[in-house]
GROMACS .gro file of C-alpha atoms in nm:
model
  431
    1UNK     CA    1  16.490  -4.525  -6.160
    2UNK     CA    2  16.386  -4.311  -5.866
    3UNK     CA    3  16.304  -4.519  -5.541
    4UNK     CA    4  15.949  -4.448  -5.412
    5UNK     CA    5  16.060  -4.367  -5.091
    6UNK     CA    6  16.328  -4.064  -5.199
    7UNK     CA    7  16.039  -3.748  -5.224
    8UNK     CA    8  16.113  -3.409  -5.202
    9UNK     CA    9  15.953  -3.225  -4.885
   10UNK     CA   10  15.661  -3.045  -5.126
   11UNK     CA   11  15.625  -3.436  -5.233
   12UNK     CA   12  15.580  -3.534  -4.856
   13UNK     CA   13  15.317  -3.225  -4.774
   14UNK     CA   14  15.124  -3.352  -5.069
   15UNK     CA   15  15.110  -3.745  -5.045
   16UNK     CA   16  15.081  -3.734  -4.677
   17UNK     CA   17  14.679  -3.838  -4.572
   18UNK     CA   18  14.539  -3.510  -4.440
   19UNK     CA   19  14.296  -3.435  -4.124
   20UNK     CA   20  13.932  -3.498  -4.161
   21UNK     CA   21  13.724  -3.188  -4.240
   22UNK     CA   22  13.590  -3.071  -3.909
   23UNK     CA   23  13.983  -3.114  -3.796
   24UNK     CA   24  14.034  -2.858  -4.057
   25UNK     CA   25  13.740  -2.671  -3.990
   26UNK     CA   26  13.863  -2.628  -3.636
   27UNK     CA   27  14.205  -2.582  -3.684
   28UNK     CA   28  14.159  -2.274  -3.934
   29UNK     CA   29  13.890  -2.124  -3.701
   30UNK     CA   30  14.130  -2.116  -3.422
   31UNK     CA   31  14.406  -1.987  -3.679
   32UNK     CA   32  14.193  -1.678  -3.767
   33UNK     CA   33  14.100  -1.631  -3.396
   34UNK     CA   34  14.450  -1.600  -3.269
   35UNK     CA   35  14.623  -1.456  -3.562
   36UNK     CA   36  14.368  -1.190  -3.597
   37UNK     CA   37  14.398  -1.076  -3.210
   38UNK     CA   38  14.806  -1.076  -3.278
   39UNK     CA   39  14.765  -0.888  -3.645
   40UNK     CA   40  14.540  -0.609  -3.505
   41UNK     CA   41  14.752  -0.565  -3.159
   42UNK     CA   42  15.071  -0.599  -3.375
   43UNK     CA   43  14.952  -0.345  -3.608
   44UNK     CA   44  14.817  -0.070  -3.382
   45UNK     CA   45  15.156  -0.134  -3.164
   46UNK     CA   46  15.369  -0.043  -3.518
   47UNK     CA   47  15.159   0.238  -3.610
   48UNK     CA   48  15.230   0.422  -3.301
   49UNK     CA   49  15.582   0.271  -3.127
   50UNK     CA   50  15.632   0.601  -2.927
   51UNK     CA   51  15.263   0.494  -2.726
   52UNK     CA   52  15.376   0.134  -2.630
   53UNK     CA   53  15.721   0.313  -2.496
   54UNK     CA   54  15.589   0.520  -2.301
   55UNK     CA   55  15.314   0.216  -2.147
   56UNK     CA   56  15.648   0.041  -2.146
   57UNK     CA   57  15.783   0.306  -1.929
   58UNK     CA   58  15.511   0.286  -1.708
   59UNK     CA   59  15.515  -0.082  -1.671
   60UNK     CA   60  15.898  -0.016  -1.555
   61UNK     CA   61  15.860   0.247  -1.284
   62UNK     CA   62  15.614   0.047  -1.083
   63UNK     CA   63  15.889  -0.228  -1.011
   64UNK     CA   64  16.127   0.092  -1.002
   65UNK     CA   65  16.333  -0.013  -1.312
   66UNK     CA   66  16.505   0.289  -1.474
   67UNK     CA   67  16.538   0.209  -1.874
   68UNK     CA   68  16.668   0.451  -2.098
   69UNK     CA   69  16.416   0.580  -2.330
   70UNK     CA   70  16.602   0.498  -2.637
   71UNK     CA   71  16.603   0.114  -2.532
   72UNK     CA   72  16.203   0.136  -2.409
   73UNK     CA   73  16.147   0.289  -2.804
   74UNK     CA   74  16.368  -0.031  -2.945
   75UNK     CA   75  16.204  -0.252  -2.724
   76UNK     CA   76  15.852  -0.153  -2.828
   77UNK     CA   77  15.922  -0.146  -3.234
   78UNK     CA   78  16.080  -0.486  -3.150
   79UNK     CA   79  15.789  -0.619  -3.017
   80UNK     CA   80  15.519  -0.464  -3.235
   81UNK     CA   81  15.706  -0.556  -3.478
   82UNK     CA   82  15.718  -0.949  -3.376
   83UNK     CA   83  15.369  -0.929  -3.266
   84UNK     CA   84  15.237  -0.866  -3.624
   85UNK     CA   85  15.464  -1.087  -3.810
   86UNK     CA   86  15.364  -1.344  -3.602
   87UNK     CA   87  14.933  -1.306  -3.633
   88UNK     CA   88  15.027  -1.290  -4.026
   89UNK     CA   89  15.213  -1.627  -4.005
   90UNK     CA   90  14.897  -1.792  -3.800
   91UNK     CA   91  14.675  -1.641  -4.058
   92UNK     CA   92  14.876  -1.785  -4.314
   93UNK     CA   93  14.914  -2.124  -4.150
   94UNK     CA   94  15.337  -2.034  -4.205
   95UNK     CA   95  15.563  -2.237  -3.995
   96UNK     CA   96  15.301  -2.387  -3.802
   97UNK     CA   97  15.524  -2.521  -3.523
   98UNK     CA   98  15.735  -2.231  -3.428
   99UNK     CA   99  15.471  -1.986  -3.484
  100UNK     CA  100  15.261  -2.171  -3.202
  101UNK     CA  101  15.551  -2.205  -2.979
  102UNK     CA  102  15.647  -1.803  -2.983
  103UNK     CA  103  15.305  -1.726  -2.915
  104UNK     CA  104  15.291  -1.960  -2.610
  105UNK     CA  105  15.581  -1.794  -2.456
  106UNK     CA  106  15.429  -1.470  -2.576
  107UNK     CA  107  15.135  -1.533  -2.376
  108UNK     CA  108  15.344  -1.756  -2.109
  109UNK     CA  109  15.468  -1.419  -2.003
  110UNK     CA  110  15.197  -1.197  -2.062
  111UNK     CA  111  14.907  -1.380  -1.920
  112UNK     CA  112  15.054  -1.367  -1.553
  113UNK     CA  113  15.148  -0.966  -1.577
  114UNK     CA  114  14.803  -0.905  -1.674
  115UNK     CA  115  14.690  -1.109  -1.424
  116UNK     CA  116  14.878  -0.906  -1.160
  117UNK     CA  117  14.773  -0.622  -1.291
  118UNK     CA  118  14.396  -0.704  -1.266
  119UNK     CA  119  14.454  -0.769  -0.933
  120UNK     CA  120  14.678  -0.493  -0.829
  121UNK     CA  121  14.550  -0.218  -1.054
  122UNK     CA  122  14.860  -0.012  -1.118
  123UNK     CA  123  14.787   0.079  -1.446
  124UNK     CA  124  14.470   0.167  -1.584
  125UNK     CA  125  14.488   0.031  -1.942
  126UNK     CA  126  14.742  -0.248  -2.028
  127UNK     CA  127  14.797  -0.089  -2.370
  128UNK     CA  128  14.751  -0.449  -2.564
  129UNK     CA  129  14.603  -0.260  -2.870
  130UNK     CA  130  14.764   0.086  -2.818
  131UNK     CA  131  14.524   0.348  -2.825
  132UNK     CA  132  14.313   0.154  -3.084
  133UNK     CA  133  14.096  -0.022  -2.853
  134UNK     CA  134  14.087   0.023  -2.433
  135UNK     CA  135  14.011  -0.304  -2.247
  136UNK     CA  136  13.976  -0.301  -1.890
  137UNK     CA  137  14.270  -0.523  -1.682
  138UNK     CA  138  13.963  -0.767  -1.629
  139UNK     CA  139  13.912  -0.834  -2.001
  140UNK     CA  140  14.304  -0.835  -2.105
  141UNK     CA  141  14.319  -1.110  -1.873
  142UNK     CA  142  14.072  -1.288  -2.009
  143UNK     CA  143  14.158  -1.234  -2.334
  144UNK     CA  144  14.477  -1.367  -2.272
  145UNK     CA  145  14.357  -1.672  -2.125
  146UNK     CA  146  14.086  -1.754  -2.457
  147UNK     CA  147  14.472  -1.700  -2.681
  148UNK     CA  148  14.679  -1.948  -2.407
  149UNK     CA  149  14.381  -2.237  -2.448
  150UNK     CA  150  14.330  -2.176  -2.817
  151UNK     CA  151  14.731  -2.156  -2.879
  152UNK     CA  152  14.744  -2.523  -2.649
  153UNK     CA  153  14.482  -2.639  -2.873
  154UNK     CA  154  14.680  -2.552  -3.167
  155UNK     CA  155  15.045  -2.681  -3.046
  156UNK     CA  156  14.854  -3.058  -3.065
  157UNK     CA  157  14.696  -2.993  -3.433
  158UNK     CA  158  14.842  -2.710  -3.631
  159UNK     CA  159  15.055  -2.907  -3.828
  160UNK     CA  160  14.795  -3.148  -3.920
  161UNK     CA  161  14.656  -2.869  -4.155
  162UNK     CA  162  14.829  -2.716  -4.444
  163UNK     CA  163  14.912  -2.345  -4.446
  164UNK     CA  164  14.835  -2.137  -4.768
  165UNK     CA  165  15.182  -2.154  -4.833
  166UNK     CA  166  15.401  -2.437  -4.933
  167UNK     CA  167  15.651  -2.490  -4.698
  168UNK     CA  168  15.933  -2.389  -4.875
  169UNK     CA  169  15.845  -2.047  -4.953
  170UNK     CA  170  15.681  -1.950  -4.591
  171UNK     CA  171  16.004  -1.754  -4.617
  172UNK     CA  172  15.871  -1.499  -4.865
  173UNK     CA  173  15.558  -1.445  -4.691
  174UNK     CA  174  15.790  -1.343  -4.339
  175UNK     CA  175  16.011  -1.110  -4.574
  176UNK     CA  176  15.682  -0.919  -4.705
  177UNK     CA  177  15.490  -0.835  -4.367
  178UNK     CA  178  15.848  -0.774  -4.215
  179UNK     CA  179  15.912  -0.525  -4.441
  180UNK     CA  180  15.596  -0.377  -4.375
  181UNK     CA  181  15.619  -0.336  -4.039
  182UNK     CA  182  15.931  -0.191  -4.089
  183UNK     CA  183  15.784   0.057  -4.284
  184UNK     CA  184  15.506   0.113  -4.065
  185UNK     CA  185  15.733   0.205  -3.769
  186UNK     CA  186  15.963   0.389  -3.916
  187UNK     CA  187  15.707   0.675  -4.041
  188UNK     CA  188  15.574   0.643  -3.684
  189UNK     CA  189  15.906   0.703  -3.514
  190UNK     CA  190  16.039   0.935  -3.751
  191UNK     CA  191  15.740   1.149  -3.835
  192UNK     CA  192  15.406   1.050  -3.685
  193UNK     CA  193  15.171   0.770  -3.673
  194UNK     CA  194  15.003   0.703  -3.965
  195UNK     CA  195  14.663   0.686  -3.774
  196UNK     CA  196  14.644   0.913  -3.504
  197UNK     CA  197  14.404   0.695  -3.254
  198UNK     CA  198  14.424   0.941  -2.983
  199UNK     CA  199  14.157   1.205  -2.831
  200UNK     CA  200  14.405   1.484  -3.055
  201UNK     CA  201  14.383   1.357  -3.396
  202UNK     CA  202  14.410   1.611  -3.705
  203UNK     CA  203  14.060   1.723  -3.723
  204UNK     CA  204  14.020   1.769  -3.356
  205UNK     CA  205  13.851   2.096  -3.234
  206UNK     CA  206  14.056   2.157  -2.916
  207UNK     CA  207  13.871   2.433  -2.802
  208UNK     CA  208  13.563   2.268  -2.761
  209UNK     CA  209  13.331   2.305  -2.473
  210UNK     CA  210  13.584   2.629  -2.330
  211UNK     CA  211  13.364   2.804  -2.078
  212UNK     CA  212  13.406   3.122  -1.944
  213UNK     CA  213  13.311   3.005  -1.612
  214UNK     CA  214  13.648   2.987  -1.394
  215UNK     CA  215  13.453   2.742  -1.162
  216UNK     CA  216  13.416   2.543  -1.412
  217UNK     CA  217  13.759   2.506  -1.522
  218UNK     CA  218  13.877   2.137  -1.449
  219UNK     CA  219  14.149   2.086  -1.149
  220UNK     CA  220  14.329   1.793  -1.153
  221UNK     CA  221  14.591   1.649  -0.858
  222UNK     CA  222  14.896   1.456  -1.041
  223UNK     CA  223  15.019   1.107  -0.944
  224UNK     CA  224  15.385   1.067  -0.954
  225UNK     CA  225  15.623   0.776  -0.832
  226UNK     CA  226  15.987   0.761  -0.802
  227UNK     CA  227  16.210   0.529  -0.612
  228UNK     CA  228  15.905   0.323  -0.506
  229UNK     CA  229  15.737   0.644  -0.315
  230UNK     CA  230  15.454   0.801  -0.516
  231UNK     CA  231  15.329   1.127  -0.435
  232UNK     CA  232  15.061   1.388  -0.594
  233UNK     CA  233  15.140   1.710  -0.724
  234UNK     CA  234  14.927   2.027  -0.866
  235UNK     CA  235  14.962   2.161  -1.251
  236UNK     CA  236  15.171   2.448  -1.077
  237UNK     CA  237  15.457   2.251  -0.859
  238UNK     CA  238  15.506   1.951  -1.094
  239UNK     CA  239  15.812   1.721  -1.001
  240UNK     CA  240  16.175   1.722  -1.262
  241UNK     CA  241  16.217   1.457  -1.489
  242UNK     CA  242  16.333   1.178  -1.223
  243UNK     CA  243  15.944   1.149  -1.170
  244UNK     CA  244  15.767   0.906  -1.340
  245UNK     CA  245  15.398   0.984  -1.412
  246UNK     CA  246  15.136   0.715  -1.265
  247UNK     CA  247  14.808   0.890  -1.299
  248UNK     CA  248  14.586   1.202  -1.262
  249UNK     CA  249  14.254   1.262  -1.135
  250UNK     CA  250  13.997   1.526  -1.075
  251UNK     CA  251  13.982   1.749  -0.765
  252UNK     CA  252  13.753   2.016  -0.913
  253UNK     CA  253  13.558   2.187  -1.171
  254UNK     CA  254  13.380   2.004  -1.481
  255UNK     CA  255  13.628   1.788  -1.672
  256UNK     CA  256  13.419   1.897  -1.988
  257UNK     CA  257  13.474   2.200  -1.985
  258UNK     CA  258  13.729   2.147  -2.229
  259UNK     CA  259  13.851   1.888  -2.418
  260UNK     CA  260  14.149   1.805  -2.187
  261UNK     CA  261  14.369   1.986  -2.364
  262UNK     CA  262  14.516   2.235  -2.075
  263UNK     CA  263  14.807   2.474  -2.149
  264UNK     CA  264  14.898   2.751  -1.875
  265UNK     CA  265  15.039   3.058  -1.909
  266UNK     CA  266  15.138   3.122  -1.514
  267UNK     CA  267  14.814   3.022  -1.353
  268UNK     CA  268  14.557   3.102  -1.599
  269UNK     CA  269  14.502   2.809  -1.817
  270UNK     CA  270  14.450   2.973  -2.204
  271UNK     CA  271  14.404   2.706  -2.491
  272UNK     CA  272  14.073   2.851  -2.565
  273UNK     CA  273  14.137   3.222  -2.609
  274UNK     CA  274  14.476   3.166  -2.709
  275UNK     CA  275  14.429   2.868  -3.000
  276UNK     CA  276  14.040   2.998  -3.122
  277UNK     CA  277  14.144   3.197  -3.421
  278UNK     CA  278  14.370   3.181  -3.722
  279UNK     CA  279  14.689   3.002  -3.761
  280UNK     CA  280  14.891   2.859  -3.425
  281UNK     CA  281  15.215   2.694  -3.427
  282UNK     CA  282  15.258   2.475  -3.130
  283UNK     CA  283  15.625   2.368  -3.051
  284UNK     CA  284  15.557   2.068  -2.756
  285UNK     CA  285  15.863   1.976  -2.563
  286UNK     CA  286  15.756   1.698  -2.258
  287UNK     CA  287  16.084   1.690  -2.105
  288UNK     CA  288  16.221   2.028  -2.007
  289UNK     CA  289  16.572   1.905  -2.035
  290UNK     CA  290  16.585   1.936  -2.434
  291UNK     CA  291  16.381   2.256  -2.416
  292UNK     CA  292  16.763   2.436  -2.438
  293UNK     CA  293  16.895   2.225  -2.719
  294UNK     CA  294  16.643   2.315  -2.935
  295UNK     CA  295  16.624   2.655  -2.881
  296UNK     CA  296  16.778   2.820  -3.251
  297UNK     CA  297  16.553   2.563  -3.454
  298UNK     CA  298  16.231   2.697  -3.273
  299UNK     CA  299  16.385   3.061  -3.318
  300UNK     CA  300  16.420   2.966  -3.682
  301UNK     CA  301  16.118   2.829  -3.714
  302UNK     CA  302  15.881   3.154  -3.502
  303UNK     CA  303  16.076   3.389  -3.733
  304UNK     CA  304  15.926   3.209  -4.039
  305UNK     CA  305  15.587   3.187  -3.901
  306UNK     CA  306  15.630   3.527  -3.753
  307UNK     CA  307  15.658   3.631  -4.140
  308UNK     CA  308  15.352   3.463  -4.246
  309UNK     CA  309  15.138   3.627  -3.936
  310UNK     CA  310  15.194   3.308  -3.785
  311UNK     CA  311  15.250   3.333  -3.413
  312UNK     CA  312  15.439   3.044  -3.254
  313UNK     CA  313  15.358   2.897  -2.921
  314UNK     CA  314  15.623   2.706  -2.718
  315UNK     CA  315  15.460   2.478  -2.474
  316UNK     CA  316  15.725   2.308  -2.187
  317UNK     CA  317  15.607   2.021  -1.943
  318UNK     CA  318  15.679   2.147  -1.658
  319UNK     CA  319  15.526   2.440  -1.392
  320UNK     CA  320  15.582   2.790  -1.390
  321UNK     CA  321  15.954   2.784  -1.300
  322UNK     CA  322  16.017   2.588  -1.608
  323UNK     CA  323  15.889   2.874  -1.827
  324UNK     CA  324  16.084   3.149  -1.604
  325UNK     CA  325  16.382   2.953  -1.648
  326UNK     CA  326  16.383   2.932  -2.012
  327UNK     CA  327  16.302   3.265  -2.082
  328UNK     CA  328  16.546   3.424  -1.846
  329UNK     CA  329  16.808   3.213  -2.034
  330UNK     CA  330  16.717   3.241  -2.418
  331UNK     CA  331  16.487   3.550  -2.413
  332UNK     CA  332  16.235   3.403  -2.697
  333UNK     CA  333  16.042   3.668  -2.942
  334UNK     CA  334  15.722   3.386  -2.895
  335UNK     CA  335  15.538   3.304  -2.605
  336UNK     CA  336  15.591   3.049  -2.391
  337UNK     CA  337  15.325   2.854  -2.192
  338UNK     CA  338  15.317   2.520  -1.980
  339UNK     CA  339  15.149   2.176  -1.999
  340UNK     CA  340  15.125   1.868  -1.804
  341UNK     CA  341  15.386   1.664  -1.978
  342UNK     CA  342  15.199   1.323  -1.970
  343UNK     CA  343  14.922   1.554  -2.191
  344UNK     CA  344  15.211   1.651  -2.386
  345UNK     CA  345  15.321   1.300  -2.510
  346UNK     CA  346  14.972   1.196  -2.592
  347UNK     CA  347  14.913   1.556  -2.779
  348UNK     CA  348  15.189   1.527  -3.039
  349UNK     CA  349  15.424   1.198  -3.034
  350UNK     CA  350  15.830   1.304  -3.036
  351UNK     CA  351  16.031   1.480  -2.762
  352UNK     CA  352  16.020   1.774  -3.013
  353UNK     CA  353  15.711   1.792  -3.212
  354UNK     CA  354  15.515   2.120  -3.406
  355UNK     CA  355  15.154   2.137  -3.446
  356UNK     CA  356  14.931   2.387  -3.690
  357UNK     CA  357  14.615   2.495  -3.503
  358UNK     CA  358  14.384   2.650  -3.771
  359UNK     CA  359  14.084   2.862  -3.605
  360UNK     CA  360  14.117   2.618  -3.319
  361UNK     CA  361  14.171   2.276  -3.526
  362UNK     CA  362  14.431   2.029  -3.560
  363UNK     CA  363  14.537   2.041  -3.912
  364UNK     CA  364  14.867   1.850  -3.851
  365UNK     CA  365  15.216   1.748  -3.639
  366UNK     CA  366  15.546   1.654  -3.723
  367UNK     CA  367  15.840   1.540  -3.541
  368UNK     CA  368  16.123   1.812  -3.514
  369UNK     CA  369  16.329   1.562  -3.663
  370UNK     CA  370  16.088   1.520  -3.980
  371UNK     CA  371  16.070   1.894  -3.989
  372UNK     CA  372  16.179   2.001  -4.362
  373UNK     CA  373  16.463   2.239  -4.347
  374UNK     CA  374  16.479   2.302  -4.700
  375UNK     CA  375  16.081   2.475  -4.650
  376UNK     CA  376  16.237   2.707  -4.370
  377UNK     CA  377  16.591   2.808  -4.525
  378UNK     CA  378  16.477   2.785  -4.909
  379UNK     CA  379  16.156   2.797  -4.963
  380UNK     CA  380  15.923   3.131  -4.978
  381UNK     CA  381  15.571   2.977  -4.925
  382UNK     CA  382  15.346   3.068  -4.664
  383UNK     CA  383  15.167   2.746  -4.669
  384UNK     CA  384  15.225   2.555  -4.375
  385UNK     CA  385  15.005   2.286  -4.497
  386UNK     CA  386  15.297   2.170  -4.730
  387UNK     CA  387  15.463   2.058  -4.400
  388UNK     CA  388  15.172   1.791  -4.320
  389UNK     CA  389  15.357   1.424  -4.253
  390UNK     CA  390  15.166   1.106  -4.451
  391UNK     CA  391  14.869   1.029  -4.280
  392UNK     CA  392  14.537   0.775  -4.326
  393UNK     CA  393  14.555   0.783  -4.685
  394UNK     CA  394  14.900   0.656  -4.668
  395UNK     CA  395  14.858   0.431  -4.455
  396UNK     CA  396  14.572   0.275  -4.641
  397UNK     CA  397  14.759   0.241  -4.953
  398UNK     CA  398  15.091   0.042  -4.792
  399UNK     CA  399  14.837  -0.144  -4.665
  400UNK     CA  400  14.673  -0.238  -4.997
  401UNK     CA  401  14.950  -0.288  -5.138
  402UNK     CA  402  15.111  -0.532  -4.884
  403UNK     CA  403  14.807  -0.727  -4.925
  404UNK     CA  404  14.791  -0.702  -5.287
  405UNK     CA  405  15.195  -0.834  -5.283
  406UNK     CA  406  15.116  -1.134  -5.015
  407UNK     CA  407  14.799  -1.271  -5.261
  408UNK     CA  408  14.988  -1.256  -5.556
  409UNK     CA  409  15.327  -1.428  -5.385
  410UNK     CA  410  15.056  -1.681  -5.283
  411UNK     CA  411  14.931  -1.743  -5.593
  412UNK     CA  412  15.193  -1.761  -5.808
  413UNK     CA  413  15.308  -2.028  -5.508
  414UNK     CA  414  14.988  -2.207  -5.531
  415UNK     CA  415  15.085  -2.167  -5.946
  416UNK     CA  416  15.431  -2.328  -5.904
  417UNK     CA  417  15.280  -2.598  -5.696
  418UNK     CA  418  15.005  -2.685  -5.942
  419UNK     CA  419  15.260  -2.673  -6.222
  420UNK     CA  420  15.478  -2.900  -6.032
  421UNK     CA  421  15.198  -3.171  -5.942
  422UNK     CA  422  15.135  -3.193  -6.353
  423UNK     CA  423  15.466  -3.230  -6.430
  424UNK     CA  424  15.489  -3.529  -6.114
  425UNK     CA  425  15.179  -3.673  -6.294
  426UNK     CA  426  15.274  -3.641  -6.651
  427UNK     CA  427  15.632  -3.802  -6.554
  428UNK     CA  428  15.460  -4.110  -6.382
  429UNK     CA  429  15.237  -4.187  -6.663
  430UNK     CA  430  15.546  -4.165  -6.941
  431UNK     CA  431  15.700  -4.402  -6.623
   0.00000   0.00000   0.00000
């Protein structure tokens, strides 16, 4: 006959006296407060990767730390990645012990970086939720200090309250939102984000507000640091790529007189008369250095376009001399134009991406990578719209259906569980 004392762990979970119910109460409330901060940073931090790189980057030039930008882009999936899977698992109630210990050292590290940077003010924005929501450096510190209390609160009674989850298949749960954000990132690196939560989402009118006023026309005075000495720059003598970008401000004109979005062809800045009617392709390239190696692709693709009465913009990041350069050496059949390339990365995300402007409107953007060859080489359409990467709707529906897959694993758990507690009962009273 069995001995009373050999249970199996779901056996243990289930005869061991639980918390009262304001222990409970407590516990879950601080459950849902810290797991949902982690989720929603964790989330917005996978649906745009490229964005926390290039804060990453930031972060790393003001202590003069020169990463490659390949290891800031695995860094940041990494960590958006670990950030979400670990607010699921606290809203779950999944491993309860080690979920509360990452998070402390999460927030061990965090909370005194944000606390220097309240203090110092070297960034403007921490980028904690990507470019879904801006806190000041005031509030992320703050915010950090409500998760390190509520987090020490939890290491003392998490595991006092069940999860949703039996212990032995927590496992599943981790698989699921893993492969999510997997999924997540990988469109976002490879393509676009899913949710564009920038000022140039599809949609955008980026001709708005244009005046014909020259006065008007916004000036701004660039902040760039390298080897611990910063110094500012103007949109027509900006620094080579050994410059990191700090900041930019206003020296002159009315910042509204566009929408930001500032693209020079020598000295006469031209988005509105150039992108206000009919179809635009805009090739943006941030760092001048690959503006060679792409060169036939971008020939391949303005000869496509060219064929559809499509004209094809290249913008560089860079000055003046960066457009001379390049079209002394390739001699291009489109025009070429400059940008700030800080505006650059937050216009389209890639170090290659394309754009289609319709009458002045973001319709979509794409990677160079994502870029289907098969519609240039093979394909006789004119309709650039068939080029348009996943978007909203997309992401919408993998996240539906992650959510549909995590409440059925749980209840066909909490199914196996009640199953097994019948079958415990029924075999005591045949004992």
């Amino acid at each position: 006959m069995e001995s009373s004392n050999s249970q199996t762990p779901v056996a243990e979970s289930i005869s061991t006296k639980g918390p009262t119910w304001w222990m409970t109460a407590l516990v879950w409330l601080t459950r849902l407060l810290v797991g949902g901060v982690f989720t929603v940073a964790g989330w917005a931090k996978c649906v745009d990767p490229t964005g926390l790189a290039i804060k990453m980057g930031e972060y790393t030039a003001l202590w003069n730390i020169d990463i490659p930008s390949s290891l800031l882009i695995v860094g940041a999936s990494l960590m958006a990645g670990f950030e979400l899977i670990l607010g699921v698992m606290m809203l779950c109630g999944c491993y309860r012990r080690a979920t509360v210990i990452l998070m402390l050292l999460f927030t061990a590290f965090f909370t005194p970086l944000t606390l220097y940077i309240w203090l110092k003010n070297p960034v403007s924005d921490c980028g904690c939720f990507g470019d879904l929501f801006i806190l000041s450096n005031r509030d992320t510190f703050l915010k950090n200090v409500i998760l390190t209390l509520a987090l020490v609160s939890l290491a003392f009674f998490n595991r006092r309250v069940k999860g949703i989850f039996v212990p032995y298949t927590q496992w599943i749960a981790g698989g699921i939102v893993t492969l999510y954000a997997l999924v997540v990132i990988g469109i976002g690196l490879y393509s676009q984000p899913l949710i564009d939560f920038r000022r140039f989402e599809p949609g955008t009118l980026i001709t708005v507000g244009a005046s014909d006023d020259d006065s008007a026309e916004p000036i701004y005075r660039f902040t760039y640091t390298r080897d611990g000495v910063e110094k500012e720059f103007d949109v027509d003598n900006l620094p080579d790529s050994t410059w990191t970008f700090v900041d930019r401000h206003l020296v002159g004109g009315n910042e509204t007189a566009t929408d930001g979005f500032l693209a020079y062809d020598g000295d006469d800045e031209v988005s509105a008369e150039t992108f206000a009617d009919g179809q635009v392709l805009l090739v943006t390239i941030p760092n001048p250095e690959l503006m060679l190696a792409a060169a036939s692709i971008i020939d391949d693709l303005a000869e496509r376009a060219d064929g559809c009465g499509i004209e094809t913009y290249l913008i560089l990041g860079g000055g003046e001399e960066t457009v001379s350069n390049y079209v002394t050496d390739m001699m291009p059949a489109y025009s070429v134009l400059s940008a700030e390339p800080t505006l650059l990365k937050e216009f389209a995300r890639g170090n290659i991406a394309i754009t289609l402007i319709d009458n002045g409107v973001i319709k979509w953007k794409r990677t160079m990578l994502s870029l289907s060859r098969s519609f240039l080489q093979e394909s006789d359409s004119c309709d650039f719209n068939e080029l348009a990467p996943p978007g909203p709707a997309f992401m919408w529906m993998l996240t539906l259906i992650f959510a549909a897959v995590m409440v059925t694993a749980c209840l066909l758990d909490r199914g196996a569980l009640a199953i097994y507690l019948l079958a415990r009962r029924h075999k005591k009273k045949k004992a």
